[in-house]
mmCIF file of C-alpha atoms in Angstrom:
data_model
loop_
_atom_site.group_PDB
_atom_site.id
_atom_site.type_symbol
_atom_site.label_atom_id
_atom_site.label_comp_id
_atom_site.label_asym_id
_atom_site.label_seq_id
_atom_site.Cartn_x
_atom_site.Cartn_y
_atom_site.Cartn_z
ATOM 1 C CA MET U 1 171.349 3.407 141.839
ATOM 2 C CA THR U 2 168.221 1.240 142.015
ATOM 3 C CA ARG U 3 165.959 3.821 140.360
ATOM 4 C CA LYS U 4 166.333 1.963 137.054
ATOM 5 C CA LEU U 5 165.439 -1.327 138.739
ATOM 6 C CA ILE U 6 162.230 0.196 140.125
ATOM 7 C CA GLU U 7 161.314 1.449 136.638
ATOM 8 C CA MET U 8 161.947 -2.015 135.180
ATOM 9 C CA LEU U 9 159.745 -3.666 137.814
ATOM 10 C CA ALA U 10 156.721 -1.807 136.436
ATOM 11 C CA PHE U 11 156.626 -4.089 133.353
ATOM 12 C CA LYS U 12 154.447 -7.206 133.665
ATOM 13 C CA ARG U 13 155.989 -9.691 131.247
ATOM 14 C CA PRO U 14 154.364 -13.108 130.777
ATOM 15 C CA GLN U 15 156.112 -14.991 127.958
ATOM 16 C CA GLY U 16 154.997 -13.762 124.522
ATOM 17 C CA SER U 17 153.221 -10.659 125.819
ATOM 18 C CA ASP U 18 153.333 -7.179 124.299
ATOM 19 C CA THR U 19 154.745 -5.709 127.506
ATOM 20 C CA GLN U 20 157.562 -8.255 127.436
ATOM 21 C CA LYS U 21 158.397 -7.127 123.895
ATOM 22 C CA ASP U 22 158.252 -3.472 124.955
ATOM 23 C CA PHE U 23 160.555 -4.192 127.903
ATOM 24 C CA CYS U 24 163.091 -5.952 125.678
ATOM 25 C CA ILE U 25 163.075 -3.122 123.143
ATOM 26 C CA GLU U 26 163.484 -0.542 125.913
ATOM 27 C CA TYR U 27 166.190 -2.197 128.016
ATOM 28 C CA LEU U 28 167.804 -5.097 126.142
ATOM 29 C CA HIS U 29 167.998 -4.143 122.460
ATOM 30 C CA PRO U 30 170.209 -1.067 123.103
ATOM 31 C CA VAL U 31 172.746 -3.270 124.950
ATOM 32 C CA PHE U 32 172.481 -6.705 123.308
ATOM 33 C CA GLY U 33 171.016 -5.998 119.899
ATOM 34 C CA LYS U 34 168.332 -8.350 118.633
ATOM 35 C CA PRO U 35 167.733 -11.753 120.267
ATOM 36 C CA ASP U 36 168.479 -15.154 118.763
ATOM 37 C CA ARG U 37 165.722 -17.223 117.144
ATOM 38 C CA ASP U 38 164.545 -18.480 120.535
ATOM 39 C CA GLY U 39 164.357 -15.050 122.161
ATOM 40 C CA ASN U 40 167.654 -15.209 124.082
ATOM 41 C CA TYR U 41 169.938 -12.182 124.371
ATOM 42 C CA ILE U 42 173.686 -12.887 124.272
ATOM 43 C CA LYS U 43 176.637 -10.558 124.785
ATOM 44 C CA SER U 44 180.306 -11.347 125.367
ATOM 45 C CA ILE U 45 182.797 -9.040 127.093
ATOM 46 C CA GLY U 46 186.460 -9.993 127.102
ATOM 47 C CA ASN U 47 188.427 -12.639 125.226
ATOM 48 C CA LYS U 48 186.693 -16.038 125.415
ATOM 49 C CA PRO U 49 185.086 -15.501 128.840
ATOM 50 C CA ASN U 50 184.789 -18.627 130.976
ATOM 51 C CA ILE U 51 181.981 -17.412 133.259
ATOM 52 C CA ALA U 52 178.401 -16.848 132.101
ATOM 53 C CA PHE U 53 175.975 -14.638 134.033
ATOM 54 C CA THR U 54 172.310 -15.305 133.354
ATOM 55 C CA ALA U 55 168.781 -14.062 133.990
ATOM 56 C CA HIS U 56 165.453 -14.339 132.128
ATOM 57 C CA HIS U 57 163.220 -11.649 130.665
ATOM 58 C CA ASP U 58 159.815 -13.274 131.221
ATOM 59 C CA THR U 59 157.994 -13.015 134.548
ATOM 60 C CA CYS U 60 155.302 -15.048 136.291
ATOM 61 C CA HIS U 61 152.582 -12.441 135.725
ATOM 62 C CA MET U 62 149.162 -13.689 134.700
ATOM 63 C CA ASP U 63 148.575 -10.717 132.386
ATOM 64 C CA ASP U 64 150.669 -7.976 130.809
ATOM 65 C CA GLY U 65 150.664 -4.195 131.181
ATOM 66 C CA ILE U 66 152.213 -1.706 133.594
ATOM 67 C CA GLN U 67 151.929 -1.986 137.379
ATOM 68 C CA VAL U 68 152.580 0.476 140.195
ATOM 69 C CA VAL U 69 155.619 -0.283 142.360
ATOM 70 C CA VAL U 70 156.063 1.379 145.745
ATOM 71 C CA VAL U 71 159.202 1.618 147.863
ATOM 72 C CA GLN U 72 159.380 1.918 151.636
ATOM 73 C CA ASN U 73 162.474 1.452 153.776
ATOM 74 C CA ASP U 74 164.434 0.148 150.760
ATOM 75 C CA ILE U 75 161.834 -2.554 150.061
ATOM 76 C CA ALA U 76 160.024 -2.574 146.704
ATOM 77 C CA ARG U 77 156.539 -4.126 146.529
ATOM 78 C CA LEU U 78 153.227 -3.835 144.734
ATOM 79 C CA SER U 79 150.926 -0.971 145.659
ATOM 80 C CA ALA U 80 148.222 -1.838 148.208
ATOM 81 C CA ASN U 81 145.403 -1.754 145.637
ATOM 82 C CA SER U 82 147.330 -3.566 142.895
ATOM 83 C CA THR U 83 145.487 -6.211 140.871
ATOM 84 C CA SER U 84 148.786 -7.758 139.761
ATOM 85 C CA ASN U 85 149.564 -11.310 140.907
ATOM 86 C CA CYS U 86 153.304 -10.716 141.526
ATOM 87 C CA LEU U 87 156.034 -8.065 141.574
ATOM 88 C CA GLY U 88 158.318 -9.747 139.040
ATOM 89 C CA ALA U 89 161.621 -9.178 140.824
ATOM 90 C CA ASP U 90 162.092 -12.755 139.651
ATOM 91 C CA CYS U 91 163.922 -12.148 137.360
ATOM 92 C CA THR U 92 163.963 -8.367 136.811
ATOM 93 C CA THR U 93 166.599 -7.917 139.495
ATOM 94 C CA GLY U 94 168.880 -10.358 137.681
ATOM 95 C CA ILE U 95 168.535 -8.393 134.452
ATOM 96 C CA TRP U 96 169.328 -5.151 136.265
ATOM 97 C CA LEU U 97 172.487 -6.669 137.755
ATOM 98 C CA ILE U 98 173.598 -7.900 134.333
ATOM 99 C CA LEU U 99 172.986 -4.543 132.664
ATOM 100 C CA GLU U 100 175.061 -2.813 135.349
ATOM 101 C CA MET U 101 177.883 -5.360 135.025
ATOM 102 C CA ILE U 102 177.937 -4.833 131.260
ATOM 103 C CA ARG U 103 177.908 -1.053 131.710
ATOM 104 C CA ASN U 104 180.955 -1.422 133.962
ATOM 105 C CA LYS U 105 182.641 -3.725 131.406
ATOM 106 C CA ILE U 106 183.031 -6.710 133.740
ATOM 107 C CA PRO U 107 184.349 -9.603 131.571
ATOM 108 C CA GLY U 108 181.875 -12.403 131.085
ATOM 109 C CA LEU U 109 179.340 -14.010 128.803
ATOM 110 C CA TYR U 110 175.943 -12.446 129.488
ATOM 111 C CA LEU U 111 172.772 -14.418 128.750
ATOM 112 C CA ILE U 112 169.204 -13.243 129.252
ATOM 113 C CA HIS U 113 166.919 -16.131 128.386
ATOM 114 C CA SER U 114 163.315 -16.305 127.271
ATOM 115 C CA GLY U 115 160.598 -18.519 128.709
ATOM 116 C CA GLU U 116 162.209 -19.578 131.989
ATOM 117 C CA GLU U 117 158.911 -19.435 133.836
ATOM 118 C CA ILE U 118 157.281 -21.889 131.409
ATOM 119 C CA GLY U 119 160.034 -24.500 131.539
ATOM 120 C CA CYS U 120 163.411 -22.879 130.706
ATOM 121 C CA VAL U 121 162.403 -22.846 127.030
ATOM 122 C CA GLY U 122 165.051 -20.392 125.818
ATOM 123 C CA SER U 123 168.018 -21.835 127.702
ATOM 124 C CA LYS U 124 167.024 -25.391 126.795
ATOM 125 C CA ALA U 125 166.981 -24.511 123.075
ATOM 126 C CA LEU U 126 170.271 -22.617 123.350
ATOM 127 C CA VAL U 127 172.120 -25.491 125.007
ATOM 128 C CA LYS U 128 170.695 -27.922 122.452
ATOM 129 C CA ARG U 129 172.212 -25.851 119.635
ATOM 130 C CA ASN U 130 175.612 -26.229 121.377
ATOM 131 C CA PRO U 131 177.155 -22.874 120.368
ATOM 132 C CA LYS U 132 180.950 -22.680 120.107
ATOM 133 C CA TRP U 133 181.277 -20.480 123.186
ATOM 134 C CA LEU U 134 179.680 -23.167 125.368
ATOM 135 C CA SER U 135 182.894 -25.217 125.405
ATOM 136 C CA ASN U 136 184.773 -22.216 126.865
ATOM 137 C CA LEU U 137 182.603 -22.009 129.969
ATOM 138 C CA ASP U 138 183.672 -23.205 133.400
ATOM 139 C CA ALA U 139 180.720 -21.686 135.271
ATOM 140 C CA VAL U 140 177.163 -20.449 134.755
ATOM 141 C CA ILE U 141 175.839 -18.150 137.486
ATOM 142 C CA SER U 142 172.128 -17.328 137.431
ATOM 143 C CA PHE U 143 170.831 -14.267 139.286
ATOM 144 C CA ASP U 144 167.485 -15.853 140.081
ATOM 145 C CA ARG U 145 167.312 -16.966 143.728
ATOM 146 C CA LYS U 146 165.278 -15.685 146.668
ATOM 147 C CA GLY U 147 166.822 -14.393 149.868
ATOM 148 C CA THR U 148 170.249 -12.975 150.591
ATOM 149 C CA LYS U 149 172.472 -15.926 151.564
ATOM 150 C CA ASP U 150 172.255 -18.750 149.023
ATOM 151 C CA ILE U 151 174.698 -20.132 146.501
ATOM 152 C CA ILE U 152 172.792 -23.103 145.099
ATOM 153 C CA THR U 153 174.704 -26.385 144.801
ATOM 154 C CA HIS U 154 171.822 -28.674 143.752
ATOM 155 C CA GLN U 155 168.848 -28.191 141.454
ATOM 156 C CA MET U 156 165.989 -30.691 141.200
ATOM 157 C CA ASP U 157 167.895 -32.792 143.744
ATOM 158 C CA HIS U 158 171.060 -33.289 141.636
ATOM 159 C CA ARG U 159 174.357 -31.502 142.118
ATOM 160 C CA THR U 160 175.044 -28.734 139.625
ATOM 161 C CA CYS U 161 177.773 -26.906 141.543
ATOM 162 C CA SER U 162 180.590 -28.084 143.804
ATOM 163 C CA ASP U 163 180.904 -26.901 147.386
ATOM 164 C CA ALA U 164 184.433 -25.784 146.516
ATOM 165 C CA PHE U 165 183.093 -23.456 143.827
ATOM 166 C CA ALA U 166 180.334 -22.168 146.110
ATOM 167 C CA ASP U 167 182.858 -21.425 148.856
ATOM 168 C CA SER U 168 185.192 -19.655 146.424
ATOM 169 C CA LEU U 169 182.300 -17.563 145.047
ATOM 170 C CA SER U 170 181.302 -16.643 148.589
ATOM 171 C CA ARG U 171 184.849 -15.492 149.329
ATOM 172 C CA ALA U 172 185.006 -13.515 146.076
ATOM 173 C CA LEU U 173 181.786 -11.664 146.918
ATOM 174 C CA GLY U 174 182.625 -11.187 150.605
ATOM 175 C CA MET U 175 178.979 -11.034 151.736
ATOM 176 C CA GLY U 176 178.691 -14.235 153.747
ATOM 177 C CA HIS U 177 176.818 -16.343 151.212
ATOM 178 C CA GLU U 178 176.621 -20.083 151.938
ATOM 179 C CA PRO U 179 176.246 -23.260 149.834
ATOM 180 C CA ASP U 180 172.607 -24.370 149.663
ATOM 181 C CA PRO U 181 171.428 -27.734 148.242
ATOM 182 C CA THR U 182 167.707 -26.862 148.085
ATOM 183 C CA GLY U 183 167.510 -25.307 144.620
ATOM 184 C CA PHE U 184 164.450 -25.923 142.498
ATOM 185 C CA PHE U 185 165.446 -25.130 138.923
ATOM 186 C CA THR U 186 166.415 -22.186 136.771
ATOM 187 C CA ASP U 187 168.244 -21.622 133.488
ATOM 188 C CA SER U 188 171.677 -22.565 134.850
ATOM 189 C CA ASN U 189 170.375 -26.100 135.385
ATOM 190 C CA GLU U 190 170.106 -26.539 131.609
ATOM 191 C CA TYR U 191 173.886 -26.096 131.303
ATOM 192 C CA SER U 192 174.780 -28.481 134.116
ATOM 193 C CA TYR U 193 175.517 -31.508 131.915
ATOM 194 C CA LYS U 194 178.094 -29.582 129.882
ATOM 195 C CA VAL U 195 179.516 -26.921 132.230
ATOM 196 C CA LYS U 196 181.418 -27.673 135.450
ATOM 197 C CA GLU U 197 179.810 -25.208 137.841
ATOM 198 C CA CYS U 198 176.172 -24.149 137.464
ATOM 199 C CA THR U 199 174.614 -22.221 140.319
ATOM 200 C CA ASN U 200 171.941 -19.734 141.326
ATOM 201 C CA LEU U 201 172.750 -16.747 143.538
ATOM 202 C CA SER U 202 170.396 -14.971 145.959
ATOM 203 C CA VAL U 203 169.428 -11.530 144.642
ATOM 204 C CA GLY U 204 167.194 -10.327 147.478
ATOM 205 C CA TYR U 205 163.615 -11.044 146.525
ATOM 206 C CA TYR U 206 161.108 -12.886 148.697
ATOM 207 C CA SER U 207 157.680 -14.528 148.226
ATOM 208 C CA GLN U 208 158.247 -14.768 144.480
ATOM 209 C CA HIS U 209 155.310 -15.620 142.207
ATOM 210 C CA SER U 210 152.850 -14.046 144.664
ATOM 211 C CA LYS U 211 151.202 -10.691 145.419
ATOM 212 C CA ALA U 212 153.378 -10.513 148.545
ATOM 213 C CA GLU U 213 156.623 -10.542 146.529
ATOM 214 C CA THR U 214 159.194 -7.961 147.638
ATOM 215 C CA GLN U 215 162.671 -6.891 146.614
ATOM 216 C CA ASP U 216 165.323 -5.782 149.098
ATOM 217 C CA LEU U 217 166.885 -2.829 147.276
ATOM 218 C CA PHE U 218 169.602 -2.272 149.866
ATOM 219 C CA TYR U 219 170.831 -5.826 149.407
ATOM 220 C CA ALA U 220 170.606 -5.511 145.621
ATOM 221 C CA ASN U 221 172.927 -2.509 145.749
ATOM 222 C CA ARG U 222 175.369 -4.324 148.032
ATOM 223 C CA LEU U 223 175.365 -7.347 145.743
ATOM 224 C CA LEU U 224 175.976 -5.200 142.677
ATOM 225 C CA ASN U 225 178.992 -3.554 144.317
ATOM 226 C CA ALA U 226 180.333 -7.001 145.225
ATOM 227 C CA LEU U 227 179.885 -8.252 141.649
ATOM 228 C CA LEU U 228 181.709 -5.210 140.285
ATOM 229 C CA THR U 229 184.709 -5.664 142.609
ATOM 230 C CA ALA U 230 184.932 -9.472 142.844
ATOM 231 C CA ASP U 231 188.137 -11.290 141.926
ATOM 232 C CA TRP U 232 186.628 -13.591 139.312
ATOM 233 C CA GLY U 233 190.003 -15.204 138.716
ATOM 234 C CA SER U 234 189.942 -16.673 142.232
ATOM 235 C CA LEU U 235 187.047 -19.084 141.585
ATOM 236 C CA VAL U 236 187.602 -22.838 141.944
ATOM 237 C CA PHE U 237 186.150 -25.142 139.269
ATOM 238 C CA ALA U 238 185.965 -28.629 140.783
ATOM 239 C CA ARG U 239 182.832 -30.407 139.560
ATOM 240 C CA ASP U 240 182.882 -33.062 136.840
ATOM 241 C CA PRO U 241 179.671 -32.516 134.805
ATOM 242 C CA SER U 242 179.771 -36.111 133.557
ATOM 243 C CA VAL U 243 179.248 -37.413 137.106
ATOM 244 C CA VAL U 244 175.653 -37.372 138.381
ATOM 245 C CA GLU U 245 175.414 -36.796 142.132
ATOM 246 C CA TYR U 246 172.149 -36.526 144.069
ATOM 247 C CA ALA U 247 171.456 -34.674 147.293
ATOM 248 C CA TYR U 248 169.340 -37.522 148.642
ATOM 249 C CA GLU U 249 168.779 -41.165 147.796
ATOM 250 C CA ASN U 250 165.378 -40.815 146.168
ATOM 251 C CA THR U 251 164.244 -44.398 146.535
ATOM 252 C CA PRO U 252 160.924 -45.861 147.734
ATOM 253 C CA ALA U 253 162.837 -47.540 150.565
ATOM 254 C CA ASN U 254 163.613 -44.318 152.374
ATOM 255 C CA GLY U 255 160.590 -42.390 151.184
ATOM 256 C CA ARG U 256 162.463 -39.150 150.494
ATOM 257 C CA ASN U 257 160.924 -36.823 147.938
ATOM 258 C CA TRP U 258 162.252 -33.682 146.288
ATOM 259 C CA TYR U 259 159.762 -31.491 148.179
ATOM 260 C CA ASP U 260 160.983 -32.668 151.611
ATOM 261 C CA LYS U 261 163.909 -30.253 151.523
ATOM 262 C CA GLU U 262 161.805 -27.082 151.994
ATOM 263 C CA PRO U 263 158.656 -28.221 153.795
ATOM 264 C CA ALA U 264 157.488 -24.683 154.536
ATOM 265 C CA ILE U 265 157.174 -24.110 150.788
ATOM 266 C CA TYR U 266 156.417 -27.455 149.180
ATOM 267 C CA GLN U 267 154.128 -28.943 151.813
ATOM 268 C CA ASP U 268 151.818 -25.964 151.221
ATOM 269 C CA TYR U 269 151.408 -27.145 147.642
ATOM 270 C CA ILE U 270 150.680 -30.691 148.776
ATOM 271 C CA ALA U 271 147.985 -29.572 151.208
ATOM 272 C CA GLY U 272 146.703 -26.793 148.934
ATOM 273 C CA ASP U 273 143.441 -26.232 147.145
ATOM 274 C CA TRP U 274 143.433 -28.871 144.408
ATOM 275 C CA ASP U 275 140.414 -27.293 142.715
ATOM 276 C CA GLU U 276 142.395 -24.084 142.170
ATOM 277 C CA LEU U 277 145.401 -26.068 140.988
ATOM 278 C CA THR U 278 143.257 -28.006 138.522
ATOM 279 C CA GLU U 279 141.841 -24.762 137.162
ATOM 280 C CA LEU U 280 145.366 -23.399 136.744
ATOM 281 C CA VAL U 281 146.490 -26.506 134.821
ATOM 282 C CA ALA U 282 143.400 -26.275 132.605
ATOM 283 C CA GLU U 283 144.073 -22.605 131.876
ATOM 284 C CA TYR U 284 147.785 -23.035 131.085
ATOM 285 C CA PRO U 285 148.191 -26.571 129.664
ATOM 286 C CA SER U 286 151.200 -25.866 127.416
ATOM 287 C CA GLN U 287 153.133 -24.159 130.213
ATOM 288 C CA VAL U 288 152.452 -27.049 132.589
ATOM 289 C CA ALA U 289 153.524 -29.538 129.908
ATOM 290 C CA ASN U 290 156.812 -27.653 129.447
ATOM 291 C CA ILE U 291 157.461 -27.680 133.193
ATOM 292 C CA LEU U 292 156.755 -31.413 133.442
ATOM 293 C CA LYS U 293 159.122 -32.006 130.530
ATOM 294 C CA THR U 294 161.796 -30.014 132.362
ATOM 295 C CA TYR U 295 161.380 -32.372 135.344
ATOM 296 C CA GLY U 296 162.131 -35.284 133.003
ATOM 297 C CA LEU U 297 158.568 -36.636 133.147
ATOM 298 C CA THR U 298 157.306 -38.426 130.035
ATOM 299 C CA VAL U 299 153.847 -39.651 129.072
#
C-alpha cells in the first residue's frame, strides 16, 4: 500500500519550485482541483464536516528535482550516495494519508497547505480570510509530527489541544498514542485561536530536515488503517480557544525557555556552528523573516 508514498517521496519540493508544481499537478490536482490563490488545496467530504485533516505540499529541500529513495526493512531513506539534504517525509507522508482517506471517502475537511516550511504561509493566509467553513470546525489534525506516539497538546509553548481531546483521539485510533506538550509549530497552530482542538499527530518519520531522515512504512500503514476505521464521532472537544494557556511560565524569574522542553534537539542548535547558521540566514532571508514573524517576533 505504501508504493505510492515511496513514489511521492522522490519529489524534492522547496516552496515555489518546479518540482513542487509537478508534484501538485501529478497528485493533488486530480483529487482537489486547482489550489486557492495562496496555493492551498481544499476538499470537503460529508455535510459540514467538523474535523479538518491537514498536511503541506512543500518540503525542506534546498533544491528541487527527483531523488532516489531506498527501502530496507520497511524503512524508507535516501540512497547512500544521495546529494539531497533531506528525505521529505515531512510532510509527504501526511499528504499520502490524506489522499488515502479521501479515496476511502472518510468524512472531513481536507487541507493541504503551501509554504509551511517557510512560516506556515498558506495556512496563515487561509485563516486570515476566515472562510465560512472555518466556523464549523471543532478540530484541526495535522499529519506532520515525528515518531510514532505523539498527539501534540502545545505548540510554541501554548496549549492548542486539550488533554481530553488527545486522550479521545488516542482511544479512537487504538495505537497507544499519548498527549505530548513539546510541539514546535505546524499549520494546525494557525487555527488554534479560532478552533477548539488543534493538534499534530505522529506519522512515523524521524530526523526530519536532515540527510538522515527516515520514514517507518510499517507504522504508516498501521496509522492509515486506524484512520480509516476510527470512530470520529467519539472525539471530545473541550478546549476554549479564547483562553490562552502556556505549558511553562516563561518569565525571567524562572529562566525557562521554549527550547528547554527537548534539550536533545534544541540545545544542539544553541551549541551549533554559528558561522553555518549565519550563512543559512544570509542565503534565505525571506524564509527566516517569515519564521520569525510566525514566532510573534517584531522588529
